[in-house]
XYZ file of N, CA and C in Angstrom:
414
model
N 139.038 158.111 51.193
C 140.597 157.953 50.843
C 139.930 157.707 49.021
N 140.935 158.209 48.813
C 140.415 158.364 46.769
C 140.190 156.717 46.256
N 139.371 156.451 45.421
C 139.442 154.805 44.784
C 140.928 154.835 44.110
N 141.486 153.570 44.625
C 142.856 153.671 44.086
C 143.006 153.020 42.631
N 143.813 152.503 41.555
C 143.419 152.172 40.121
C 143.098 150.691 40.559
N 143.544 150.010 41.519
C 143.296 148.748 41.600
C 142.278 148.623 42.828
N 140.786 147.553 42.116
C 139.526 147.113 42.872
C 139.154 146.004 42.694
N 138.583 145.392 43.230
C 137.874 144.248 43.126
C 136.617 144.479 44.250
N 135.460 143.978 42.984
C 134.153 143.890 43.677
C 133.477 143.828 44.782
N 134.268 142.500 44.658
C 133.440 141.917 46.029
C 134.067 141.931 46.992
N 135.182 142.857 47.885
C 135.391 143.285 48.805
C 135.596 144.654 49.091
N 135.534 145.109 47.966
C 135.437 147.090 48.540
C 134.666 147.370 48.700
N 133.966 148.646 49.335
C 132.795 149.153 49.271
C 132.637 149.510 48.233
N 131.029 149.750 48.138
C 130.470 150.045 46.728
C 131.377 151.378 47.038
N 131.605 151.974 45.427
C 132.078 153.143 45.005
C 133.174 153.326 45.297
N 133.806 152.242 46.245
C 135.414 152.381 45.633
C 136.533 151.297 45.781
N 137.717 150.984 45.476
C 138.280 150.463 45.002
C 139.584 149.897 45.462
N 140.219 149.050 45.206
C 141.373 149.203 45.950
C 143.026 148.936 45.582
N 144.280 148.335 46.093
C 145.232 148.245 45.341
C 145.999 148.211 44.647
N 144.893 146.644 44.682
C 145.478 145.609 43.816
C 145.558 146.296 42.048
N 145.164 146.986 41.804
C 145.183 147.116 40.444
C 146.133 148.762 40.539
N 145.977 149.064 41.574
C 147.577 150.453 41.530
C 148.606 149.823 41.274
N 148.601 148.165 41.560
C 150.529 147.599 41.040
C 150.534 147.401 39.610
N 149.646 147.554 38.962
C 149.370 147.186 37.531
C 149.374 148.226 36.771
N 148.687 149.850 37.567
C 148.389 150.659 36.707
C 149.965 151.526 36.545
N 150.849 151.289 37.233
C 152.017 151.563 36.988
C 152.645 151.262 35.717
N 153.064 149.973 35.469
C 153.699 149.906 34.074
C 152.381 150.306 32.773
N 151.621 150.705 33.137
C 150.284 151.343 32.583
C 150.788 152.080 31.393
N 151.021 153.199 32.350
C 151.528 154.706 31.677
C 152.892 155.430 31.445
N 153.564 154.073 31.102
C 155.129 154.649 31.657
C 155.740 155.461 30.302
N 154.491 155.775 29.404
C 155.058 156.231 28.392
C 154.269 158.078 29.160
N 153.918 158.159 29.788
C 153.432 159.841 30.273
C 154.298 160.372 31.052
N 155.365 160.548 30.420
C 156.671 161.936 31.023
C 156.805 162.862 30.458
N 155.827 163.656 29.751
C 155.197 164.764 29.515
C 154.450 165.409 30.054
N 154.418 166.966 30.500
C 153.331 167.471 30.638
C 151.936 167.659 30.514
N 151.346 168.096 30.343
C 149.760 167.989 29.275
C 150.109 168.933 28.298
N 150.914 169.757 27.614
C 151.251 170.767 26.952
C 152.401 169.780 26.157
N 152.842 168.617 26.605
C 153.842 167.938 25.924
C 155.392 168.371 26.073
N 155.802 169.082 26.876
C 156.630 170.026 27.184
C 157.213 169.405 28.291
N 158.027 168.707 28.661
C 158.769 168.760 30.063
C 158.007 167.530 30.976
N 158.702 167.390 32.275
C 158.279 165.985 33.135
C 156.888 166.362 33.229
N 156.226 165.371 33.322
C 154.908 165.097 34.043
C 154.643 165.635 35.002
N 153.554 166.283 36.233
C 154.058 166.018 37.612
C 153.605 165.137 37.884
N 153.549 164.687 39.619
C 152.813 163.534 40.100
C 151.474 163.317 40.275
N 151.435 164.488 40.040
C 149.501 164.641 40.209
C 149.267 164.061 38.552
N 149.500 164.598 37.660
C 149.718 163.998 36.441
C 149.741 162.853 36.555
N 150.587 162.183 36.576
C 151.216 160.788 36.351
C 149.887 159.908 36.962
N 149.912 160.411 38.217
C 148.075 159.296 39.555
C 147.485 159.773 38.296
N 146.646 160.205 37.394
C 145.628 160.665 36.426
C 145.718 159.820 35.687
N 146.753 160.023 35.056
C 147.112 159.352 33.853
C 146.701 157.609 34.144
N 147.787 157.077 35.313
C 147.827 155.975 35.912
C 146.396 155.551 35.912
N 145.373 156.113 36.728
C 143.999 155.349 37.178
C 143.422 155.058 36.025
N 143.559 156.574 35.049
C 142.672 156.001 33.410
C 143.320 155.720 33.189
N 144.527 154.913 32.571
C 144.551 153.948 32.309
C 144.026 152.538 32.059
N 144.255 152.249 34.033
C 143.627 150.990 34.759
C 142.406 151.236 33.983
N 141.217 152.195 34.896
C 140.214 152.166 34.238
C 139.836 151.503 32.778
N 140.374 152.406 31.687
C 140.263 152.231 29.723
C 140.541 150.104 30.133
N 141.596 149.574 31.597
C 142.044 148.522 30.928
C 141.267 147.291 31.140
N 140.417 148.016 32.203
C 139.007 146.972 32.705
C 138.039 147.042 32.265
N 137.927 148.236 30.988
C 136.457 148.604 30.458
C 137.063 147.490 29.338
N 137.812 148.020 29.147
C 139.065 146.800 27.851
C 138.706 144.980 28.351
N 138.902 144.710 29.334
C 138.688 143.150 30.054
C 137.945 142.761 30.915
N 137.116 143.804 31.534
C 135.932 142.932 32.563
C 136.247 142.200 33.231
N 137.681 141.997 33.888
C 137.616 141.031 34.977
C 135.959 140.334 36.299
N 136.425 139.652 36.121
C 135.029 139.891 37.233
C 134.690 140.321 38.432
N 136.261 140.049 39.048
C 136.555 140.814 40.467
C 136.205 142.010 40.561
N 135.644 143.309 39.909
C 136.707 144.260 39.317
C 135.330 145.080 39.846
N 135.185 145.983 40.821
C 134.411 147.022 40.744
C 134.410 147.561 39.411
N 135.438 148.352 39.276
C 135.718 149.309 37.599
C 134.554 148.810 36.664
N 135.045 147.591 36.211
C 134.636 146.428 35.602
C 133.002 146.839 35.789
N 132.860 145.857 37.020
C 131.283 146.224 37.023
C 130.870 146.970 36.635
N 131.075 148.098 36.814
C 130.562 149.745 35.978
C 130.314 149.618 34.705
N 131.004 149.180 34.032
C 130.918 148.913 32.579
C 129.738 148.046 32.449
N 129.423 147.068 32.812
C 128.768 145.898 32.616
C 127.226 145.967 33.533
N 127.595 146.625 34.525
C 125.959 146.814 35.218
C 124.604 147.213 34.344
N 123.231 146.183 34.961
C 122.471 146.381 34.283
C 121.858 147.379 33.704
N 122.139 148.702 34.530
C 121.433 150.279 34.292
C 122.563 150.763 33.456
N 123.831 150.126 33.100
C 124.688 150.941 32.270
C 125.018 152.070 32.152
N 125.109 153.095 32.049
C 125.966 154.295 31.703
C 124.897 154.870 32.968
N 123.351 154.825 33.281
C 122.521 155.597 34.485
C 123.501 154.939 35.518
N 123.970 153.712 35.665
C 124.773 153.575 36.956
C 126.143 154.612 37.543
N 126.390 154.601 36.245
C 127.705 155.620 36.129
C 126.942 157.089 36.676
N 126.189 157.473 36.063
C 125.556 159.008 36.325
C 125.050 158.791 37.663
N 124.514 158.000 37.825
C 124.007 157.972 39.378
C 125.143 158.116 40.712
N 126.107 157.354 40.260
C 127.320 157.625 41.204
C 127.831 158.869 41.147
N 127.520 159.512 39.844
C 128.247 160.721 40.256
C 127.685 161.680 41.033
N 126.378 161.496 40.821
C 125.267 162.152 41.570
C 125.740 161.949 43.166
N 125.526 160.793 43.192
C 125.674 160.821 45.081
C 127.238 160.995 45.422
N 128.349 160.972 44.740
C 129.154 161.503 45.664
C 129.518 163.270 45.479
N 128.636 163.911 44.314
C 128.671 164.999 43.951
C 128.237 165.365 45.151
N 126.652 164.776 45.582
C 126.203 165.125 47.798
C 127.001 165.373 48.243
N 128.351 163.984 48.479
C 128.557 163.712 49.200
C 129.792 165.003 49.429
N 130.654 165.520 48.115
C 131.683 166.613 48.209
C 130.982 167.725 48.996
N 129.650 168.195 48.160
C 129.261 169.263 48.793
C 128.828 168.946 50.808
N 128.089 167.759 50.807
C 128.343 167.917 52.307
C 129.275 168.043 52.963
N 130.445 167.011 53.279
C 131.427 167.368 53.521
C 132.520 169.036 53.404
N 132.033 169.113 52.669
C 132.808 171.123 52.552
C 131.715 171.219 52.987
N 130.696 171.353 53.356
C 130.012 172.183 53.934
C 129.864 172.031 55.574
N 130.591 170.772 56.581
C 131.189 170.440 57.328
C 132.118 170.648 57.625
N 132.867 171.435 56.827
C 134.441 171.741 56.393
C 135.014 170.587 57.564
N 135.183 169.303 56.596
C 135.738 168.188 57.123
C 136.631 168.170 55.716
N 137.830 168.605 55.678
C 138.268 168.450 54.622
C 139.208 167.025 54.663
N 139.294 165.844 55.092
C 139.665 164.913 54.955
C 138.467 163.682 53.992
N 137.561 164.077 54.932
C 136.404 163.333 53.677
C 136.100 164.307 52.928
N 135.991 165.365 52.683
C 136.243 166.284 51.676
C 137.606 165.575 50.281
N 138.752 165.725 50.556
C 139.826 165.033 49.773
C 138.878 163.373 49.883
N 138.538 162.694 50.439
C 138.447 161.232 49.615
C 136.852 161.553 48.767
N 135.654 162.634 49.417
C 134.804 162.225 48.306
C 134.707 162.935 47.096
N 136.448 163.866 46.933
C 136.324 164.617 45.840
C 137.323 163.184 44.883
N 137.688 162.779 45.318
C 138.712 161.749 44.900
C 137.543 160.761 44.100
N 136.633 159.898 45.136
C 135.633 158.884 44.631
C 135.184 159.887 43.110
N 134.895 161.078 43.579
C 134.071 161.525 41.910
C 135.260 161.687 40.761
N 136.304 161.978 41.029
C 136.655 162.380 39.881
C 136.766 160.634 39.114
N 137.184 159.761 40.047
C 137.037 158.247 39.842
C 135.904 157.551 38.668
N 134.782 158.686 39.310
C 133.754 158.042 38.595
C 133.734 159.195 37.484
N 134.085 160.025 37.562
C 133.927 161.158 36.031
C 134.792 160.236 35.400
N 135.817 159.809 35.620
C 137.015 159.142 34.721
C 136.495 158.167 34.284
N 135.474 157.560 35.185
C 135.094 155.846 34.590
C 133.439 156.355 33.567
N 132.955 157.463 33.731
C 131.926 157.511 32.472
C 133.399 158.655 31.272
N 133.721 159.168 31.532
C 134.919 160.035 29.938
C 135.380 158.484 29.107
N 135.508 157.315 29.757
C 135.957 156.125 29.083
C 134.808 155.200 28.802
N 133.542 155.405 29.863
C 132.385 154.840 29.003
C 132.091 155.649 27.317
N 132.451 157.100 27.360
C 132.132 157.348 26.398
C 133.182 157.853 25.612
N 134.149 156.417 25.255
C 135.685 156.821 25.039
C 136.444 158.254 24.260
N 136.234 158.850 25.631
C 136.873 160.196 25.777
C 138.440 159.662 25.885
N 139.142 160.596 26.098
C 140.615 160.269 26.184
C 140.970 161.535 27.473
N 141.553 161.114 28.184
C 141.848 161.837 29.718
C 142.571 163.658 28.824
N 143.445 163.139 27.383
C 143.978 164.433 26.652
C 142.317 165.400 26.641
N 141.216 164.853 26.006
C 140.368 165.607 25.700
C 140.052 166.937 27.010
N 139.615 166.216 28.416
C 139.858 167.246 29.440
C 140.584 167.874 29.754
N 142.107 167.509 29.494
C 143.187 168.354 29.976
C 143.065 169.527 28.390
N 142.686 169.653 27.256
C 142.933 170.113 25.991
C 141.340 171.166 26.864
N 140.212 170.432 27.155
C 139.483 171.860 27.345
C 139.860 172.903 28.146
N 140.486 171.909 29.587
C 140.361 173.215 30.862
C 141.896 173.924 30.079
N 142.586 173.109 29.118
C 143.295 174.619 28.976
C 143.705 175.703 27.589
N 142.560 175.258 27.320
C 141.605 176.373 26.271
C 141.198 177.543 27.803
N 140.189 176.717 28.374
C 139.462 177.641 29.224
C 140.727 178.637 30.360
N 142.179 178.149 30.294
C 142.387 179.126 31.279
C 142.535 180.342 30.650
């Protein structure tokens, strides 16, 4: 299952997040009403990523003690911890694909995307930076 925007470090398995941040994320991206090109309604998929990224940024900025996401920003290994998680999740994506386990693949891919978004936030990048790069590669 993909990490939800709401997370608690003490109760969520490592690498996952819970639904409590997802509730807070809804208000965080009310302005996300256009598609990546700025013309027309945003797709549900875009809104989900916008909401998740907004919560990740909020966790980075406020560092709640019970947040898994915040713990990634304050981990003693720093950026290396996030890079380790990206490597771990990448391996899990590959193994799920090899095993033709689409349910597991979806969950691991969501974990990979989540940790990638954490890295982008850690580097003070914006989701728009990723969208711009992808748009240029079309």
